[in-house]
Each structure stands twice: as structure tokens, then as C-alpha cells.
Amino acid sequence: MSIRKRIAAARRAVLAATLTVVSSLASAQTFTFTAIPDQDESKLTERFGRIADYLSKQVGAEVKYIPVKSYPAAVAAFRNNQVQLAWFGGLTGVQARNLVPGSEAIAQGAEDTAFKTYFIAHASTGLKNSAEFPAAIAGKSFTFGSKGSTSGRLMPEFFIRDHFKKAPDAIFSRVGFSGDHSRTMTLVESGAYDVGVLNYTVWDDAVKQGSVDTSKVSVIWTSPTYPDYQWTIRGDVDAAWGKGFKQKVQQALLDMKDPQLLQAFPRTGFVPAQNSDYAPIEKTAIELGIMDEIM
Amino acid sequence: MQSSSFPLIPVRDSSATAMVRTSALFVLVALLCLPWADLSISTRDPWQELARLGWGLLTPSFDNPLTLLEALANTLAFALQGVALGAVGGFLLALGYRRAAVRRFAAFIRAIHELFWALLFIQLAGLSPAAGVLAIAIPYAGTFAKIYGELFEEVDPSARQALPVGTGALSAFFFTELPQCFAHMVTYTRYRLECGIRSSAVLGFIGLPTVGFHLETALKQGQYSEAAALFYALVLVIVTLHGWMRAKLLPLYLLAVLVWLPPVAQFNGALVWRFFSEDIVPAPLRQGWNGEGLWRWLHALWSSQIAPGLGNTLVLALLALIGTGLVTLLTFPAISHLFGRPVTRAGGHFFLVLMRSAPEYLLAFVGLLLWGPSMLPAVVALSLHNGAIIAHLVGHYSDSLQLRDDAVTGLNRYLFEVLPRIYRTFLAFTLYRFEILMRETAMLGILGIPTLGFFIDSAFTEFRFDRAMLLLLVTALLNMSVDMLARTLRRRLHLSSQPESL
Amino acid sequence: MSGAMTSPVLFHLDEAVIGYGSRAVLRGCQLSIATGEKVALLGESGAGKTTLLRQLRSLRPADVAWCPQNTGLVPMLSVFHNIYMGRLDRHSFFYNLLNLVHPLAQPRDEIAALAQQLGLQEKLFTSVDKLSGGQQSRTSLGRALYQQRPVFLGDEPVSAVDEVQADQLLQLICARHETMVIALHDVALALRYCNRVIGLQGGRIALDQPASACDPAELLRLYAHA
């Protein structure tokens, strides 16, 4: 009996989760969003399911969350109108908005107005924290995070090139892409890579929780600030859900105050944003050759 | 001692010579590659992380068993649908495998990694079940075409020659080649289903709701107990495959997975059009013809990505090929009935199934912790993973050997009775694996080795489909060349590729 | 040389050189075979019997029931299917496919009758890989008989069966074909069932005469090393 109930529940859960993608297409009226948080990707569906409930209540329409893991897949879903709203990293947002004309950045995390990258190094390198750019990292082995990450790739590469006037390949003995901020931390902590770069909130959280051994790995430089994560919404949502819908969504995001909800991102709150806030990111991406110049 | 010198000089005319020469050639080429291969070891404190990983493997746990079951069901659904579709497509292609054009086409589609097919289809069909099914079906069709096609080619021609003149091509095929190959085809297809389950799991890395979806997260976050639970679940499915995958139940399974995960897609006409008319058009040509711009674009890509990518891919794949061969020769006796006892064989099976089920990414990560970033962890990861697969096949093949009752035992048996008999098969399996190795090098970006796959991945991350297409084309061309070379080599050696169980 | 000169000529070779690619197996073949002749091909293995038979087959593919030496059976198919294959050319693909999956009544009855004559009635639906060498050889012969062509070309069709059976089978072949050319290694059988003997030796036709004119001792010399 209870087993049968559980199976029925499982079936429903599966239909909801696995086929959300499909069903959300079928009923165009389900407002769908996705989010790739900068840390702790576990239990995405549970954590962001609560956000969906919240948004649903605030905007008066059915809202669904679908989990997407990779940046390219997330942008593809956004482009394909499978999701209309997405929590993107700085660079990914710029790329997505380029691919979907009319889409807009409507809110960013309170922390994202002045985001930072930490450069971290293994203790054996002898590198110490300094306010100056750590030029001594030249010749070491080095790892970025994910290729499409703003704080783990784009901005640190910009600061590195800015200082050395050379490409990372020409500076370091080896350049890896760990794929993730936590991985970067683990790899530098174990000494597999000498130096790495990561999102400052991930590091600060790890230190707070004691999950990183600061005698083995430490921050050697904090980058200047730049804008990062933001909510991007498609331009055609008003047409589908009625005039003013975009504003309603924006307001709902700005009004999100429940720490439990905000913990999913994790941010302390959201503030308004607009496309032009990300012009520096776009400029940097073009300079680095990660994006082609828009003609 | 007055005999007049030696009247006869024995001629060296052993079948083994050709095989030994081929092996030696590959080892030699790999040795020549060594100066370009960075195999340095640099590491400091791997043990803490490895201990955590080891502890995780010993204490598998997963909070939500329903999520796990659901992910497993999805993994099977993508795998079954993809492999079934791929087998049908591959069969049709195999009918024309004598034509060079068909062979090239098959080599082309299987050169591209499932993940890249998935990323392509996600662009066209959204993040839909159909994208995942096609991502498996298409490269698998290329592989099935090759294996089925070669089986058909190598069938004993005497039955066909005995047919009355004027027999239609299809009638002849269905009465001669097909029945003679059918058992091999079934064995091979079943083996590919195991591969399909792995591929399906790996598609989770980019967001399809398979086991890989959760596994990637768990690995990234260092939640090793959870990763272990997922990994063991996958291993369990693969180990028990022979038990539950019955020909009679197949229609039922297929029906079930079609209901569970209907392969629907949402093709957005405008996007598909834009993809072909704009996205994949080289950037300098989007505003009209610009020969000079195109030349600069090509030149820049060649020198910054294609040339180094080709070099790294080939060096890495060659070294991994030799490693794969060594791992195979060392480990296949562990599961062979000609050696050991039931207990050691069970242990051997366990080790091999772990190695071949573990994503290369995981093995590479362990290697990275141990030896630091270089080609070394990549070579070791690829060798272990692929060596375990081939050892599994060679071990099974060795079980079919009939040794005489008084055959020697132990190392002598290995060297004199078994090795010469399995070597041809071993060589065929291993050479076939080369193209798979080239494809899999794409997965190892964490090691900082810029292979072709690494650059393709970057191009997708940067939404530069024009570059991705060009790089995919280069990869496919490389694979077609390798395929042609292997075909020549195979013909020269008369290597039956024994594809029933590649 | 041979009899039945009044009958139409079926096969004619004029100073032919026969071989594979650039490798000649038989040279200077001067040969005419007419309808109604029963020809035995003799010669030691490697003398070119198979080559000559293949050449003859290629001259009149549509009239020939062909029984190769390496049985050419499909091991995993049944006796029924292997014999059925003798008529694959007469039916559409779908009819053939149907019979592959599920034998239809008409061909089943025909083939069962034939199998009865070959002593294979009990093995009709046994796959040929489970048969003895002699049974396989009879299946292969059955496939040739089922073709129902006027000319039988057989390459050692009875070499894998015992003498009594060989006798019966050759009777069957003779009864069902107007003309036949068979490679044999049993001189006595050749003289009993054929009216003409062709001996091959050293890549040439060494002997060609009516069976009635043959001296068994002379024929044995074909098997002596040159």
C-alpha cells in the first residue's frame, strides 16, 4: 500500500522533473526558469522548486524550474524559449542576450554589483597575500574554473593578460580548466595545481565551514570588482503572459527577502540591473577573443 | 663435425611475424611521440583528498532513493532508445558498406563524441529527450555500420557463390550473410547497449536527467559518498545486464522506455534556420563574402587550435593506445577460464567492471591528484578504462579456446598457448579502439591538455558554432583517415576484427 | 571423340586458358560437351577440376544446377532453408523473406519430398551445423537438385558419403538431369554412371574418351605424379 503510494508519488515526481522540459513546451503558458548557481549544484530541483513556488504566488502564473547543468545547454534552452528567465553568470548572460534579441537583465545579486575573484596558491609555492598583482605566479601550473565562468575564467584571464601582456598559455607551465570553483579549491589544496582562481563567495563559504585547509592553500590576491550574476528574461514574455509581466517578475525578484529562498543562490538579496551594467564584461570578452565583435 | 655447413636456412614465414611487426610499429611511433608528451609528475598533498574519496567509495549513501531510481530509469531509457535507433540506422548503412562513400560517412558521424552531438541537437531541438536519444543514436549508427559491415564482408563467401545465378541482392543477403552474422550481431549489439548506458550516463554531464547529472554534481562538490552510490548503481545495472536483457523482453523494454520518456522534441523552425544560415557560417562571412577575412579566420584557428589540437590528440591517443594494450594483456587472464580459480575470476570481473564503468573523468581526476596536471593522468585514465573494456572482451574470447588436456599451466601457458592464439583478436580490438581514444581525449580538459575535443568544447561554451563546426569537421576528417589506414592495415594483416564483441 | 555428336553443343572451349587473375590453372583446353552427355572429370586434387567446372558454370549460368565441393551451406539455417536457397532466384524478395521466417506449405512439401529421397526427412528443420559431414553433403546436393536445371555441375558431390549412398545419389542426379559434368575421385563410379571421361593432369586435358573405351588402369595413371 505505502509502497504503491510511493511509486505513484515517484511517478509524479518523475513526470514533473524529467518531463518538465517536454511538458513545459507543450503548455506555453507555464513560465519556466533555470539557474546554474555558482556553488553547490546538489538538490537543485528541491531548492529551486521553492523559488518557483514563490514566483508563482507573486506573479500569479504557473512557474516551473528546470535544472540545467552546462552553460551552453542553459543558453540553448533560453534561446529556444524553453526557459524564459534564467539566473546567469555575467559572461553567460551577455552571450545569451546577444543570441536572443530583446532579452534583458532585470536584477542582479546584491553581491554581484561588485564581484571579485580570488587568486589562490598552494603553500609550497611560497606565495603570500598581497595587494599587488602576484607576478610570481608566472611559470607555475595554473587552473581556471569552468570555461564559461565569469569569475573563474573571464575576469581572471583579463587581469592576467593585463599584467603580463601575454596569453595564459605563454605564462604558466600548464593551464587547466577544473570545471568548477570547488574543484579549483580542491586541486590547489592538494597541490595538483600551484595556482587557481575562483569565485570569492565560494572560498569565503568554504573557510567559514572549515572545509578547506588554509595552511595548505591561501588567497594571494583579490581582483578588482566587476558585475557578475544576474537574472535575464526574454523580451517576448509580455506578449505571452500579458503586459507588465516582465515588471511583475522583476518586482518579485527584488522583493525576495526570505533568507531560506536566497540561500539557494546564495545571495543576500537582489537589486535592479540593466543590460548596460554588463558592457564591461562584454568588452572584456571581446578583448580576450572569447566573443566575436558584434557587427 | 665434418658436415658441410648448414644446407638449409629456415625461412621466416610465421603468421606471428606480421602481427609482431605491427605491434612494434605502434610502440615505436608512440616512443617517437614521447618527446612531445608532457608526462611530468608534480604533486604535493594528494592523500587527504584521496582519503576522502576512498572513504566515500566505502560509504556509499544517497538521500533520496527515488531520485536515484528515476535517474537510472532515464539512463536506461536514453540508452535503449538510442542504441535501438542506432542499430537500425547502422544496419541500413552496413548494407552499403562496400561503398567508400558510406564508409566515410559512417566514420564521420562516429568521430563526433556523444556530448557534442547532444550540444548540437540541444541547439536545434531544445533540451529535449529527442536530443539525448539522437546524440546516442547517430554516433552509434556509425559504429554499428562499421561493425556490421565488416561482419558481412568477412562472411565465408561459399554460400553466396553456391546460390543460383540471378538471385536478387536482398534475397541473397537475407539467406546467406545475415544468418551467418546474426549471432555475432546480437552479441555485439548487446555489448553496445552496455556502452550506451555509459554514454547515456555521461550525457547527464550537460544536463540530461541521467545518472551523470547527479554524478557530476557529486564529484564536483566532493560529495564522494553520494557519487559512490550513483556509481555503484550504474555498475549494478551494467553487471546484471546479461541477466535481464533477454531478446524476448526487448520489445517490452522498448515500449516501456518509450512511454517513460517519449522522444519528443521542439523544433523551432526559425532557430533551426538561423543555426544553418547564420550560426555555423564562419564569422567573417556573415556580412557577405570576405575572402581575406575568411583566410585570416582559418589561419588563426589553424595555428591556435587545429594544429596544436591535432598534435595533442594524436600523441595522447597513441600513448593511450599502447597503455590500453598493456592493461589488456596484463588483466585479461584475470577473467579467463584458462587461468586462475573462480574466486580470482570473480575478483577480476569486479575490477574490470569498475574500471570500465568509471567515467574517464573520474579516473583522470584521481590521476590528477596523484601526479599533477600532465598527459600522464590522461594516459593512465584512458588506458585503464579502455584496457578494462578490451580485457573483458579478450578474456571472453579466450574462454572459447580449446587447449589440449596436457597443456602447460601458468606463465608458460600464457606465453605459448594463449597469447599466440588471442593476439590477432587482441590487435583487432585494440586498433579499433584507437578512434574511440581520439574521441575520448575531449573529456580531459581538467588536465589542461588542449586536444581537438578541448577546443570543440570551448567553441560550444563560447557559442561559436562556426568554429565548433570547423573543428568537428577536422575531427571527422582525422577519423576518416584513421579508419582508412586501419582498413589497409587490417587487410594486410588479415585481421578479422571479430566485431561480434568489440 | 565423344558420342552424341548430333545433339546441340552446350559447352564449347577452344584452346582456352583458364585461371584466376593472371594465374593460369588450365591451358590449351579444347572441349565440347553436348546435351545428354554424362561426363566424369578425373584427376588428382589441384589438377583443375574445380576451375574447369566453374568455367563451365559461367558459360551457361541459367541452365546449371550447381553443387560446389565446399558445400556452401549456411550453417545456422535448417536443411529446409538451405535447400530452398536453390530457388531464391525464382521468387520475389518478400516471398523469400516469408519462407525464411516461416516456411510456406508449397515449398515445404516440395522440399520434404526431396529430403525424403536424400534420406534427410527427419532433419528437415535441423540446422545444418548439427548434421554429420555426409548429411551436409546431401543437403548441398539437395539444394542443387531443387534448382531443377537441365545441366548438373557437381564438384565431388558424393565424396563425403559411403559407397551405397554414393550409388543412390548418383542415380538420383542422373535421373533428374539431362546432362551432367561431375568431378569424381572414384574411377569405378565414374565408369558406372558416365558415358564420357575427361582426365586432367599437369594443367591440361590429358584424356578425353567414351567411358566404354576406358581402361581403369590407365585412368589410375592420372593420379600418378608426373
Short mmCIF file of N, CA, C and O in Angstrom, two decimals, chain C residues 38 65 67 83 110-121 134-135 137-154 157-158 161 163-182 189 192-194:
data_model
loop_
_atom_site.label_atom_id
_atom_site.label_comp_id
_atom_site.label_asym_id
_atom_site.label_seq_id
_atom_site.Cartn_x
_atom_site.Cartn_y
_atom_site.Cartn_z
N LYS C 38 26.93 -37.44 -70.09
CA LYS C 38 27.20 -37.59 -68.66
C LYS C 38 28.72 -37.70 -68.54
O LYS C 38 29.31 -38.72 -68.88
N ALA C 65 22.51 -26.45 -62.60
CA ALA C 65 22.33 -26.74 -61.17
C ALA C 65 23.74 -26.96 -60.62
O ALA C 65 24.48 -27.80 -61.13
N CYS C 67 26.59 -27.66 -57.72
CA CYS C 67 26.84 -28.30 -56.44
C CYS C 67 28.34 -28.23 -56.13
O CYS C 67 29.13 -29.04 -56.62
N ILE C 83 18.10 -25.95 -48.70
CA ILE C 83 17.64 -26.48 -49.99
C ILE C 83 16.79 -25.44 -50.72
O ILE C 83 16.92 -25.25 -51.93
N GLU C 110 7.40 -29.66 -51.24
CA GLU C 110 8.37 -30.00 -52.28
C GLU C 110 9.69 -30.43 -51.66
O GLU C 110 10.28 -31.45 -52.05
N ILE C 111 10.13 -29.64 -50.72
CA ILE C 111 11.45 -29.89 -50.16
C ILE C 111 11.43 -31.13 -49.26
O ILE C 111 12.40 -31.89 -49.20
N ALA C 112 10.30 -31.33 -48.59
CA ALA C 112 10.19 -32.54 -47.76
C ALA C 112 10.30 -33.78 -48.64
O ALA C 112 10.97 -34.76 -48.28
N ALA C 113 9.67 -33.74 -49.80
CA ALA C 113 9.74 -34.89 -50.71
C ALA C 113 11.18 -35.14 -51.15
O ALA C 113 11.66 -36.28 -51.20
N LEU C 114 11.85 -34.04 -51.47
CA LEU C 114 13.24 -34.16 -51.91
C LEU C 114 14.12 -34.70 -50.77
O LEU C 114 14.98 -35.57 -50.97
N ALA C 115 13.87 -34.19 -49.58
CA ALA C 115 14.65 -34.61 -48.43
C ALA C 115 14.45 -36.10 -48.17
O ALA C 115 15.37 -36.82 -47.77
N GLN C 116 13.25 -36.56 -48.42
CA GLN C 116 12.95 -37.98 -48.27
C GLN C 116 13.88 -38.80 -49.17
O GLN C 116 14.50 -39.77 -48.74
N GLN C 117 14.02 -38.36 -50.41
CA GLN C 117 14.87 -39.09 -51.36
C GLN C 117 16.33 -39.05 -50.93
O GLN C 117 17.11 -39.93 -51.24
N LEU C 118 16.70 -37.95 -50.24
CA LEU C 118 18.09 -37.80 -49.82
C LEU C 118 18.33 -38.43 -48.46
O LEU C 118 19.43 -38.38 -47.93
N GLY C 119 17.29 -38.97 -47.86
CA GLY C 119 17.43 -39.56 -46.53
C GLY C 119 17.57 -38.51 -45.45
O GLY C 119 18.19 -38.74 -44.42
N LEU C 120 16.99 -37.32 -45.69
CA LEU C 120 17.13 -36.22 -44.72
C LEU C 120 15.78 -35.85 -44.11
O LEU C 120 15.65 -34.80 -43.49
N GLN C 121 14.76 -36.72 -44.33
CA GLN C 121 13.41 -36.32 -43.94
C GLN C 121 13.30 -35.95 -42.47
O GLN C 121 12.56 -35.05 -42.09
N GLY C 134 28.36 -36.21 -44.00
CA GLY C 134 27.61 -36.83 -45.09
C GLY C 134 26.26 -36.17 -45.27
O GLY C 134 25.82 -35.91 -46.39
N GLN C 135 25.60 -35.88 -44.15
CA GLN C 135 24.29 -35.24 -44.24
C GLN C 135 24.40 -33.84 -44.84
O GLN C 135 23.56 -33.41 -45.63
N SER C 137 26.64 -32.86 -46.91
CA SER C 137 26.92 -33.04 -48.33
C SER C 137 25.63 -33.32 -49.08
O SER C 137 25.40 -32.82 -50.19
N ARG C 138 24.75 -34.11 -48.46
CA ARG C 138 23.47 -34.41 -49.12
C ARG C 138 22.57 -33.18 -49.17
O ARG C 138 21.83 -32.97 -50.12
N THR C 139 22.66 -32.36 -48.13
CA THR C 139 21.88 -31.11 -48.15
C THR C 139 22.32 -30.23 -49.31
O THR C 139 21.52 -29.66 -50.05
N SER C 140 23.63 -30.14 -49.45
CA SER C 140 24.17 -29.32 -50.53
C SER C 140 23.71 -29.86 -51.89
O SER C 140 23.33 -29.10 -52.79
N LEU C 141 23.71 -31.18 -52.00
CA LEU C 141 23.23 -31.80 -53.23
C LEU C 141 21.74 -31.50 -53.42
O LEU C 141 21.29 -31.19 -54.53
N GLY C 142 21.00 -31.55 -52.32
CA GLY C 142 19.58 -31.24 -52.37
C GLY C 142 19.33 -29.85 -52.92
O GLY C 142 18.42 -29.64 -53.73
N ARG C 143 20.16 -28.89 -52.50
CA ARG C 143 19.99 -27.53 -52.99
C ARG C 143 20.18 -27.49 -54.51
O ARG C 143 19.44 -26.81 -55.22
N ALA C 144 21.17 -28.26 -55.00
CA ALA C 144 21.40 -28.28 -56.45
C ALA C 144 20.23 -28.96 -57.16
O ALA C 144 19.78 -28.49 -58.21
N LEU C 145 19.74 -30.06 -56.59
CA LEU C 145 18.62 -30.76 -57.24
C LEU C 145 17.38 -29.88 -57.28
O LEU C 145 16.63 -29.88 -58.26
N TYR C 146 17.17 -29.14 -56.20
CA TYR C 146 15.97 -28.30 -56.10
C TYR C 146 15.97 -27.20 -57.16
O TYR C 146 14.94 -26.65 -57.51
N GLN C 147 17.15 -26.89 -57.66
CA GLN C 147 17.23 -25.87 -58.71
C GLN C 147 16.49 -26.31 -59.97
O GLN C 147 16.06 -25.47 -60.75
N GLN C 148 16.43 -27.64 -60.16
CA GLN C 148 15.73 -28.20 -61.33
C GLN C 148 16.18 -27.55 -62.63
O GLN C 148 15.39 -26.95 -63.36
N ARG C 149 17.47 -27.69 -62.87
CA ARG C 149 18.03 -27.19 -64.14
C ARG C 149 18.40 -28.41 -64.99
O ARG C 149 18.63 -29.49 -64.46
N PRO C 150 18.49 -28.20 -66.28
CA PRO C 150 18.79 -29.35 -67.15
C PRO C 150 20.24 -29.86 -67.00
O PRO C 150 20.50 -31.02 -67.27
N VAL C 151 21.15 -29.00 -66.60
CA VAL C 151 22.55 -29.39 -66.55
C VAL C 151 23.02 -29.43 -65.09
O VAL C 151 22.87 -28.45 -64.37
N PHE C 152 23.59 -30.56 -64.70
CA PHE C 152 24.10 -30.66 -63.33
C PHE C 152 25.62 -30.55 -63.38
O PHE C 152 26.29 -31.31 -64.08
N LEU C 153 26.16 -29.57 -62.62
CA LEU C 153 27.61 -29.47 -62.48
C LEU C 153 27.95 -29.74 -61.03
O LEU C 153 27.55 -28.98 -60.14
N GLY C 154 28.65 -30.82 -60.78
CA GLY C 154 28.92 -31.18 -59.39
C GLY C 154 30.40 -31.38 -59.15
O GLY C 154 31.09 -32.01 -59.94
N PRO C 157 30.41 -34.30 -55.61
CA PRO C 157 29.16 -34.23 -54.83
C PRO C 157 28.96 -35.41 -53.90
O PRO C 157 28.18 -35.32 -52.96
N VAL C 158 29.64 -36.53 -54.14
CA VAL C 158 29.37 -37.71 -53.32
C VAL C 158 30.63 -38.17 -52.56
O VAL C 158 30.68 -39.29 -52.08
N VAL C 161 30.15 -39.25 -48.72
CA VAL C 161 29.19 -40.29 -48.29
C VAL C 161 29.74 -41.68 -48.61
O VAL C 161 30.67 -41.83 -49.41
N GLU C 163 29.76 -45.74 -49.98
CA GLU C 163 29.58 -46.21 -51.35
C GLU C 163 28.13 -46.45 -51.72
O GLU C 163 27.68 -46.10 -52.81
N VAL C 164 27.39 -47.06 -50.78
CA VAL C 164 25.99 -47.36 -51.08
C VAL C 164 25.22 -46.08 -51.36
O VAL C 164 24.48 -45.96 -52.35
N GLN C 165 25.44 -45.10 -50.49
CA GLN C 165 24.74 -43.82 -50.67
C GLN C 165 25.18 -43.15 -51.97
O GLN C 165 24.36 -42.57 -52.69
N ALA C 166 26.48 -43.19 -52.24
CA ALA C 166 27.00 -42.56 -53.44
C ALA C 166 26.29 -43.12 -54.66
O ALA C 166 25.89 -42.37 -55.57
N ASP C 167 26.13 -44.39 -54.66
CA ASP C 167 25.41 -45.05 -55.74
C ASP C 167 24.01 -44.47 -55.91
O ASP C 167 23.61 -44.06 -56.99
N GLN C 168 23.28 -44.42 -54.78
CA GLN C 168 21.90 -43.93 -54.83
C GLN C 168 21.85 -42.47 -55.29
O GLN C 168 21.01 -42.10 -56.12
N LEU C 169 22.76 -41.69 -54.77
CA LEU C 169 22.71 -40.26 -55.09
C LEU C 169 23.02 -40.03 -56.57
O LEU C 169 22.39 -39.20 -57.23
N LEU C 170 23.99 -40.76 -57.07
CA LEU C 170 24.33 -40.56 -58.48
C LEU C 170 23.16 -40.99 -59.37
O LEU C 170 22.89 -40.35 -60.39
N GLN C 171 22.47 -42.03 -58.92
CA GLN C 171 21.27 -42.43 -59.66
C GLN C 171 20.27 -41.27 -59.70
O GLN C 171 19.69 -40.95 -60.74
N LEU C 172 20.10 -40.67 -58.55
CA LEU C 172 19.16 -39.55 -58.42
C LEU C 172 19.57 -38.40 -59.34
O LEU C 172 18.74 -37.83 -60.06
N ILE C 173 20.85 -38.09 -59.33
CA ILE C 173 21.34 -36.98 -60.16
C ILE C 173 21.10 -37.31 -61.64
O ILE C 173 20.59 -36.48 -62.40
N CYS C 174 21.46 -38.54 -62.00
CA CYS C 174 21.30 -38.93 -63.40
C CYS C 174 19.84 -38.86 -63.83
O CYS C 174 19.51 -38.41 -64.92
N ALA C 175 18.97 -39.32 -62.93
CA ALA C 175 17.55 -39.38 -63.28
C ALA C 175 16.96 -37.99 -63.46
O ALA C 175 16.03 -37.81 -64.24
N ARG C 176 17.52 -37.02 -62.74
CA ARG C 176 16.88 -35.69 -62.76
C ARG C 176 17.53 -34.70 -63.69
O ARG C 176 17.08 -33.56 -63.78
N HIS C 177 18.63 -35.09 -64.33
CA HIS C 177 19.30 -34.14 -65.23
C HIS C 177 19.62 -34.78 -66.56
O HIS C 177 20.08 -35.92 -66.62
N GLU C 178 19.40 -34.01 -67.57
CA GLU C 178 19.66 -34.47 -68.92
C GLU C 178 21.17 -34.59 -69.14
O GLU C 178 21.67 -35.56 -69.68
N THR C 179 21.85 -33.57 -68.67
CA THR C 179 23.29 -33.51 -68.88
C THR C 179 23.96 -33.36 -67.53
O THR C 179 23.41 -32.70 -66.64
N MET C 180 25.16 -33.95 -67.36
CA MET C 180 25.88 -33.65 -66.12
C MET C 180 27.38 -33.72 -66.33
O MET C 180 27.87 -34.46 -67.19
N VAL C 181 28.06 -32.90 -65.57
CA VAL C 181 29.51 -32.96 -65.53
C VAL C 181 29.87 -33.03 -64.05
O VAL C 181 29.53 -32.12 -63.28
N ILE C 182 30.52 -34.13 -63.65
CA ILE C 182 30.82 -34.29 -62.23
C ILE C 182 32.28 -34.61 -62.04
O ILE C 182 32.84 -35.47 -62.73
N LEU C 189 32.92 -45.58 -59.94
CA LEU C 189 31.66 -44.83 -60.03
C LEU C 189 31.59 -44.07 -61.35
O LEU C 189 30.54 -43.99 -61.99
N ARG C 192 30.66 -46.26 -64.05
CA ARG C 192 29.31 -46.81 -63.94
C ARG C 192 28.25 -45.80 -64.38
O ARG C 192 27.27 -46.15 -65.00
N TYR C 193 28.43 -44.52 -64.07
CA TYR C 193 27.35 -43.56 -64.32
C TYR C 193 27.61 -42.61 -65.49
O TYR C 193 26.72 -41.86 -65.87
N CYS C 194 28.80 -42.59 -66.00
CA CYS C 194 29.08 -41.60 -67.04
C CYS C 194 29.38 -42.30 -68.35
O CYS C 194 29.83 -43.43 -68.38
#
